[in-house]
């Protein structure tokens, strides 16, 4: 495969899905103020005014709505066992077909997605963003992405349906964004799948720019977008197959709708917020916490029980599928949690205790009030918090949230939302990536106050900018964009030369092959292999093309397997119970390596070994 095609194919598919999402979202939102809730035809921009009117806001609102439709349509197809490219493409034509045949007014709204209507500051950030996102053209290395997010996506894509693999971690969960990854795998492969996460990050960049510009002006908007791109945790995760930024996109969209509703008092903005919250509920259980906060927010805004119930009902209707699926299979809508209440399925009490400890006490610092107050300063050092640095602008936002709650309504609402999330986060998991849904608003707070300070500082020089003239200002902006493009191209070429960016399929395969874990996975592929039990190797799941078992939780719990294997005969019995005939041992875990003496038996052969571990096969007597 040529270098051009290696880049062009996934990017072309991403462009297609991005445009389709924008177009479908535009039709859906137009329907909300024409075909369903208003006149059947939109004849003027004044009627469109029931949705926010800036080009950037419409780009964000349309795109996130269309992406939500893509996720929901793909999920429905997977339920029906029809998750294939033809069915997905057909589902994307449903909204345009309805618009053309019945609600013709949907198609009459003037298009606002024109380059000249989008802010130059946003275009500058787009150039910077592209450079940051380029590392998606390198094999996945993220822990959770390789352990279960991409394996789920591959499982659904191969089966073209929603199936349960009891050997994977969290076999029942909210998996909406994983289904979107399946779409990427079906149309192109791993790169397109992960580009959907990049697209979610780009959506937040656009949304935080638009929202900050609406309430605090263009300087604050530019700073908020720049801070989002430069946040180390975002730069690391957006090119990976995690789902946290995808979750954050829809939570941010839900908050966006509420902030606009608070300002404009348009009920359809409230319904937009509820629908986006519903999509978030279908991506990760963490959105249940956000749902509680937003329902309280709606109650304080409306002070009407009916409005609160309608909001909760819409969110619940959109997001309930994965919870109903878990309840129908395991009798527990939030499996694997709350199993003491709903009964145990696959997991044991020990599994649940280990998972609870991992989420609630293992990471971070002691959950005390003093440590909560010190949290922004402690996060500067990062030593006790897991998953990536947040950056100084985010930490400044944590402090400014306390100031914001005493300011005008938009700042007060943002500050209270941020603080509620911080309290929950600190006294539970303390994994920094669980803060990502709050980051856009933290950065908006920082940018708003920083822009106010900068404006005050340069106030004596405010005559300079008008004196330059509009034409010269435009030329300066285009010159800056040109410099950014040249600099970005240079950076990309440098990264390609250093091996940080792969430029063709041959380099991709060579990069995979040099990893010891991939070598072991390749060695495990054999007609003689029934299935493999792994001990360790938390990131090998996605690279394995043959049946693989072994996790910290569930029916193939690795620690339990080792405890049962007190002798060679007991080891063979444990393998037989799981119907595996290969054993993969991670050299970095002494607890698992201790099993090796039991394998010095003629009934076992060492198939392959390297510095990462050993692969054994049971051949019988």
mmCIF file of C-alpha atoms in Angstrom, residues 9-254:
data_model
loop_
_atom_site.group_PDB
_atom_site.id
_atom_site.type_symbol
_atom_site.label_atom_id
_atom_site.label_comp_id
_atom_site.label_asym_id
_atom_site.label_seq_id
_atom_site.Cartn_x
_atom_site.Cartn_y
_atom_site.Cartn_z
ATOM 1 C CA UNK A 9 -8.316 5.951 2.770
ATOM 2 C CA UNK A 10 -9.149 6.353 6.487
ATOM 3 C CA UNK A 11 -9.193 10.141 6.203
ATOM 4 C CA UNK A 12 -11.539 9.972 3.221
ATOM 5 C CA UNK A 13 -13.917 7.709 5.147
ATOM 6 C CA UNK A 14 -13.713 10.041 8.142
ATOM 7 C CA UNK A 15 -14.589 12.988 5.894
ATOM 8 C CA UNK A 16 -17.577 11.060 4.518
ATOM 9 C CA UNK A 17 -18.897 10.150 7.968
ATOM 10 C CA UNK A 18 -18.257 13.685 9.244
ATOM 11 C CA UNK A 19 -20.201 15.263 6.391
ATOM 12 C CA UNK A 20 -23.044 12.748 6.661
ATOM 13 C CA UNK A 21 -23.239 13.336 10.409
ATOM 14 C CA UNK A 22 -23.347 17.108 9.910
ATOM 15 C CA UNK A 23 -25.994 16.850 7.195
ATOM 16 C CA UNK A 24 -28.198 14.398 9.113
ATOM 17 C CA UNK A 25 -27.830 16.467 12.262
ATOM 18 C CA UNK A 26 -28.824 19.590 10.386
ATOM 19 C CA UNK A 27 -31.962 17.888 9.059
ATOM 20 C CA UNK A 28 -32.880 16.493 12.482
ATOM 21 C CA UNK A 29 -32.471 19.831 14.255
ATOM 22 C CA UNK A 30 -34.320 21.667 11.497
ATOM 23 C CA UNK A 31 -37.151 19.184 11.940
ATOM 24 C CA UNK A 32 -37.325 20.159 15.595
ATOM 25 C CA UNK A 33 -38.298 23.709 14.629
ATOM 26 C CA UNK A 34 -40.291 22.916 11.479
ATOM 27 C CA UNK A 35 -41.755 19.523 10.641
ATOM 28 C CA UNK A 36 -42.463 18.431 14.221
ATOM 29 C CA UNK A 37 -42.681 21.485 16.465
ATOM 30 C CA UNK A 38 -43.488 24.394 14.219
ATOM 31 C CA UNK A 39 -44.280 25.400 10.628
ATOM 32 C CA UNK A 40 -43.798 22.681 8.014
ATOM 33 C CA UNK A 41 -41.525 24.921 5.996
ATOM 34 C CA UNK A 42 -38.670 27.230 6.980
ATOM 35 C CA UNK A 43 -38.793 30.300 4.797
ATOM 36 C CA UNK A 44 -36.489 32.722 6.547
ATOM 37 C CA UNK A 45 -33.521 32.947 8.863
ATOM 38 C CA UNK A 46 -35.791 34.458 11.500
ATOM 39 C CA UNK A 47 -37.548 31.135 11.861
ATOM 40 C CA UNK A 48 -34.242 29.312 12.060
ATOM 41 C CA UNK A 49 -33.380 31.595 14.951
ATOM 42 C CA UNK A 50 -34.958 29.140 17.379
ATOM 43 C CA UNK A 51 -31.600 27.385 17.107
ATOM 44 C CA UNK A 52 -28.420 29.356 17.859
ATOM 45 C CA UNK A 53 -27.292 31.146 14.735
ATOM 46 C CA UNK A 54 -23.500 31.386 14.583
ATOM 47 C CA UNK A 55 -21.877 29.193 11.955
ATOM 48 C CA UNK A 56 -19.604 27.539 14.478
ATOM 49 C CA UNK A 57 -22.457 26.784 16.857
ATOM 50 C CA UNK A 58 -24.499 25.254 14.071
ATOM 51 C CA UNK A 59 -21.500 23.221 12.947
ATOM 52 C CA UNK A 60 -21.145 21.825 16.459
ATOM 53 C CA UNK A 61 -24.828 21.221 17.149
ATOM 54 C CA UNK A 62 -25.473 19.637 13.752
ATOM 55 C CA UNK A 63 -22.392 17.421 13.878
ATOM 56 C CA UNK A 64 -22.904 16.100 17.392
ATOM 57 C CA UNK A 65 -26.559 15.370 16.632
ATOM 58 C CA UNK A 66 -25.641 13.508 13.455
ATOM 59 C CA UNK A 67 -22.940 11.512 15.245
ATOM 60 C CA UNK A 68 -25.501 10.561 17.889
ATOM 61 C CA UNK A 69 -27.780 9.305 15.096
ATOM 62 C CA UNK A 70 -24.920 7.243 13.640
ATOM 63 C CA UNK A 71 -24.273 5.585 17.014
ATOM 64 C CA UNK A 72 -27.945 4.855 17.600
ATOM 65 C CA UNK A 73 -28.496 3.543 14.073
ATOM 66 C CA UNK A 74 -25.424 1.290 14.257
ATOM 67 C CA UNK A 75 -26.571 -0.035 17.629
ATOM 68 C CA UNK A 76 -30.019 -0.849 16.257
ATOM 69 C CA UNK A 77 -28.455 -2.637 13.284
ATOM 70 C CA UNK A 78 -26.242 -4.643 15.647
ATOM 71 C CA UNK A 79 -29.315 -5.657 17.665
ATOM 72 C CA UNK A 80 -30.902 -6.914 14.429
ATOM 73 C CA UNK A 81 -27.736 -8.753 13.401
ATOM 74 C CA UNK A 82 -27.228 -6.453 10.403
ATOM 75 C CA UNK A 83 -24.132 -4.482 11.386
ATOM 76 C CA UNK A 84 -22.536 -4.416 7.936
ATOM 77 C CA UNK A 85 -21.379 -1.623 5.604
ATOM 78 C CA UNK A 86 -24.403 -1.810 3.308
ATOM 79 C CA UNK A 87 -26.900 -1.580 6.154
ATOM 80 C CA UNK A 88 -24.954 1.235 7.848
ATOM 81 C CA UNK A 89 -24.815 3.225 4.607
ATOM 82 C CA UNK A 90 -28.555 2.695 4.091
ATOM 83 C CA UNK A 91 -29.350 3.836 7.626
ATOM 84 C CA UNK A 92 -27.525 7.093 6.982
ATOM 85 C CA UNK A 93 -29.950 7.793 4.106
ATOM 86 C CA UNK A 94 -33.098 7.446 6.218
ATOM 87 C CA UNK A 95 -33.158 11.045 7.475
ATOM 88 C CA UNK A 96 -32.492 12.629 4.030
ATOM 89 C CA UNK A 97 -35.145 10.356 2.510
ATOM 90 C CA UNK A 98 -37.746 11.413 5.087
ATOM 91 C CA UNK A 99 -36.771 15.030 4.564
ATOM 92 C CA UNK A 100 -37.131 14.769 0.793
ATOM 93 C CA UNK A 101 -40.378 12.805 0.745
ATOM 94 C CA UNK A 102 -42.416 14.172 3.620
ATOM 95 C CA UNK A 103 -40.922 17.111 5.469
ATOM 96 C CA UNK A 104 -39.636 19.167 2.560
ATOM 97 C CA UNK A 105 -39.120 22.153 4.786
ATOM 98 C CA UNK A 106 -36.153 20.384 6.350
ATOM 99 C CA UNK A 107 -34.136 20.985 3.201
ATOM 100 C CA UNK A 108 -34.812 24.687 2.759
ATOM 101 C CA UNK A 109 -32.620 26.071 5.529
ATOM 102 C CA UNK A 110 -29.602 27.891 4.060
ATOM 103 C CA UNK A 111 -26.374 25.996 4.662
ATOM 104 C CA UNK A 112 -24.071 27.763 7.092
ATOM 105 C CA UNK A 113 -21.041 25.517 6.756
ATOM 106 C CA UNK A 114 -18.991 27.942 4.676
ATOM 107 C CA UNK A 115 -15.286 28.490 5.386
ATOM 108 C CA UNK A 116 -15.603 32.263 5.283
ATOM 109 C CA UNK A 117 -18.212 32.218 8.084
ATOM 110 C CA UNK A 118 -15.981 30.319 10.520
ATOM 111 C CA UNK A 119 -13.610 32.316 12.785
ATOM 112 C CA UNK A 120 -9.986 32.596 11.729
ATOM 113 C CA UNK A 121 -8.923 31.750 15.262
ATOM 114 C CA UNK A 122 -10.744 28.437 14.937
ATOM 115 C CA UNK A 123 -8.958 27.724 11.642
ATOM 116 C CA UNK A 124 -5.610 28.328 13.335
ATOM 117 C CA UNK A 125 -6.527 25.805 16.012
ATOM 118 C CA UNK A 126 -7.588 23.298 13.347
ATOM 119 C CA UNK A 127 -4.051 23.381 11.921
ATOM 120 C CA UNK A 128 -2.553 22.778 15.364
ATOM 121 C CA UNK A 129 -5.098 20.029 16.053
ATOM 122 C CA UNK A 130 -4.218 18.120 12.878
ATOM 123 C CA UNK A 131 -0.577 17.976 13.908
ATOM 124 C CA UNK A 132 -1.536 16.718 17.359
ATOM 125 C CA UNK A 133 -3.856 14.048 15.950
ATOM 126 C CA UNK A 134 -1.347 12.630 13.464
ATOM 127 C CA UNK A 135 -0.131 9.989 15.908
ATOM 128 C CA UNK A 136 -3.299 8.041 15.260
ATOM 129 C CA UNK A 137 -1.263 6.576 12.361
ATOM 130 C CA UNK A 138 0.593 4.301 14.756
ATOM 131 C CA UNK A 139 -0.609 0.991 16.283
ATOM 132 C CA UNK A 140 -2.717 1.252 19.417
ATOM 133 C CA UNK A 141 -0.852 1.076 22.727
ATOM 134 C CA UNK A 142 -3.515 2.103 25.269
ATOM 135 C CA UNK A 143 -4.286 -0.268 28.143
ATOM 136 C CA UNK A 144 -8.110 -0.267 28.175
ATOM 137 C CA UNK A 145 -8.288 0.192 24.412
ATOM 138 C CA UNK A 146 -6.405 -3.047 23.799
ATOM 139 C CA UNK A 147 -7.960 -4.893 26.761
ATOM 140 C CA UNK A 148 -11.618 -4.483 25.904
ATOM 141 C CA UNK A 149 -12.738 -1.438 23.893
ATOM 142 C CA UNK A 150 -11.218 -2.464 20.555
ATOM 143 C CA UNK A 151 -11.773 -6.196 21.244
ATOM 144 C CA UNK A 152 -15.488 -5.453 21.743
ATOM 145 C CA UNK A 153 -15.526 -3.459 18.509
ATOM 146 C CA UNK A 154 -13.853 -6.320 16.630
ATOM 147 C CA UNK A 155 -16.216 -8.847 18.203
ATOM 148 C CA UNK A 156 -19.295 -6.907 17.079
ATOM 149 C CA UNK A 157 -17.838 -6.260 13.627
ATOM 150 C CA UNK A 158 -16.973 -9.919 13.056
ATOM 151 C CA UNK A 159 -20.353 -11.151 14.280
ATOM 152 C CA UNK A 160 -22.187 -8.197 12.681
ATOM 153 C CA UNK A 161 -24.308 -8.261 15.822
ATOM 154 C CA UNK A 162 -24.237 -7.643 19.562
ATOM 155 C CA UNK A 163 -22.803 -10.756 21.159
ATOM 156 C CA UNK A 164 -21.510 -11.510 24.638
ATOM 157 C CA UNK A 165 -17.964 -12.764 25.172
ATOM 158 C CA UNK A 166 -17.778 -13.896 28.779
ATOM 159 C CA UNK A 167 -13.972 -13.965 28.667
ATOM 160 C CA UNK A 168 -13.729 -10.205 28.044
ATOM 161 C CA UNK A 169 -13.778 -7.752 30.915
ATOM 162 C CA UNK A 170 -17.187 -6.128 31.464
ATOM 163 C CA UNK A 171 -19.088 -8.427 29.047
ATOM 164 C CA UNK A 172 -22.197 -6.372 29.800
ATOM 165 C CA UNK A 173 -21.837 -2.621 29.858
ATOM 166 C CA UNK A 174 -22.845 0.581 28.066
ATOM 167 C CA UNK A 175 -20.985 0.094 24.771
ATOM 168 C CA UNK A 176 -22.360 2.741 22.407
ATOM 169 C CA UNK A 177 -19.006 4.192 21.400
ATOM 170 C CA UNK A 178 -17.543 0.699 21.011
ATOM 171 C CA UNK A 179 -20.238 0.085 18.391
ATOM 172 C CA UNK A 180 -19.033 3.227 16.613
ATOM 173 C CA UNK A 181 -15.540 1.718 16.633
ATOM 174 C CA UNK A 182 -17.078 -1.354 14.981
ATOM 175 C CA UNK A 183 -18.273 0.893 12.153
ATOM 176 C CA UNK A 184 -14.703 2.106 11.694
ATOM 177 C CA UNK A 185 -13.355 -1.450 11.619
ATOM 178 C CA UNK A 186 -15.955 -2.502 9.065
ATOM 179 C CA UNK A 187 -15.279 0.331 6.637
ATOM 180 C CA UNK A 188 -11.503 0.601 6.944
ATOM 181 C CA UNK A 189 -9.774 -0.773 10.029
ATOM 182 C CA UNK A 190 -8.168 0.258 13.274
ATOM 183 C CA UNK A 191 -7.112 3.717 12.073
ATOM 184 C CA UNK A 192 -10.635 4.793 11.102
ATOM 185 C CA UNK A 193 -12.009 3.353 14.344
ATOM 186 C CA UNK A 194 -9.619 5.471 16.395
ATOM 187 C CA UNK A 195 -10.206 8.480 14.137
ATOM 188 C CA UNK A 196 -13.755 8.533 15.492
ATOM 189 C CA UNK A 197 -12.226 9.322 18.894
ATOM 190 C CA UNK A 198 -10.165 12.053 17.237
ATOM 191 C CA UNK A 199 -13.404 13.339 15.694
ATOM 192 C CA UNK A 200 -14.983 13.495 19.156
ATOM 193 C CA UNK A 201 -12.047 15.576 20.383
ATOM 194 C CA UNK A 202 -12.393 17.854 17.365
ATOM 195 C CA UNK A 203 -16.094 18.209 18.144
ATOM 196 C CA UNK A 204 -15.284 19.367 21.666
ATOM 197 C CA UNK A 205 -12.714 21.810 20.285
ATOM 198 C CA UNK A 206 -15.392 23.293 18.029
ATOM 199 C CA UNK A 207 -18.027 23.307 20.756
ATOM 200 C CA UNK A 208 -15.884 24.850 23.461
ATOM 201 C CA UNK A 209 -14.765 27.546 20.997
ATOM 202 C CA UNK A 210 -18.366 28.317 20.032
ATOM 203 C CA UNK A 211 -19.722 28.297 23.580
ATOM 204 C CA UNK A 212 -16.905 30.413 24.989
ATOM 205 C CA UNK A 213 -17.198 32.871 22.102
ATOM 206 C CA UNK A 214 -20.927 33.247 22.738
ATOM 207 C CA UNK A 215 -20.542 34.143 26.404
ATOM 208 C CA UNK A 216 -17.022 35.563 26.750
ATOM 209 C CA UNK A 217 -15.801 36.739 23.353
ATOM 210 C CA UNK A 218 -13.325 35.617 20.662
ATOM 211 C CA UNK A 219 -10.133 35.937 22.733
ATOM 212 C CA UNK A 220 -11.473 33.662 25.460
ATOM 213 C CA UNK A 221 -12.748 31.262 22.784
ATOM 214 C CA UNK A 222 -9.343 31.002 21.151
ATOM 215 C CA UNK A 223 -7.670 30.399 24.506
ATOM 216 C CA UNK A 224 -10.196 27.711 25.476
ATOM 217 C CA UNK A 225 -9.647 25.853 22.192
ATOM 218 C CA UNK A 226 -5.893 26.157 22.473
ATOM 219 C CA UNK A 227 -5.905 24.905 26.072
ATOM 220 C CA UNK A 228 -8.026 21.900 25.027
ATOM 221 C CA UNK A 229 -5.543 20.911 22.321
ATOM 222 C CA UNK A 230 -2.534 21.437 24.588
ATOM 223 C CA UNK A 231 -3.850 19.467 27.585
ATOM 224 C CA UNK A 232 -1.428 16.510 27.871
ATOM 225 C CA UNK A 233 -4.126 14.002 28.816
ATOM 226 C CA UNK A 234 -6.218 14.943 25.770
ATOM 227 C CA UNK A 235 -3.241 14.754 23.406
ATOM 228 C CA UNK A 236 -2.517 11.260 24.705
ATOM 229 C CA UNK A 237 -6.026 9.782 24.739
ATOM 230 C CA UNK A 238 -7.660 11.285 21.669
ATOM 231 C CA UNK A 239 -5.562 9.170 19.284
ATOM 232 C CA UNK A 240 -6.292 6.054 21.315
ATOM 233 C CA UNK A 241 -9.234 3.664 21.315
ATOM 234 C CA UNK A 242 -10.540 4.783 24.699
ATOM 235 C CA UNK A 243 -14.096 6.105 24.944
ATOM 236 C CA UNK A 244 -13.662 8.905 27.481
ATOM 237 C CA UNK A 245 -13.473 11.757 24.965
ATOM 238 C CA UNK A 246 -16.460 10.286 23.096
ATOM 239 C CA UNK A 247 -18.381 10.285 26.370
ATOM 240 C CA UNK A 248 -17.210 13.835 27.053
ATOM 241 C CA UNK A 249 -18.462 15.064 23.682
ATOM 242 C CA UNK A 250 -22.060 14.160 24.474
ATOM 243 C CA UNK A 251 -21.904 15.280 28.101
ATOM 244 C CA UNK A 252 -20.507 18.605 26.917
ATOM 245 C CA UNK A 253 -23.283 18.828 24.304
ATOM 246 C CA UNK A 254 -25.862 18.209 27.039
#
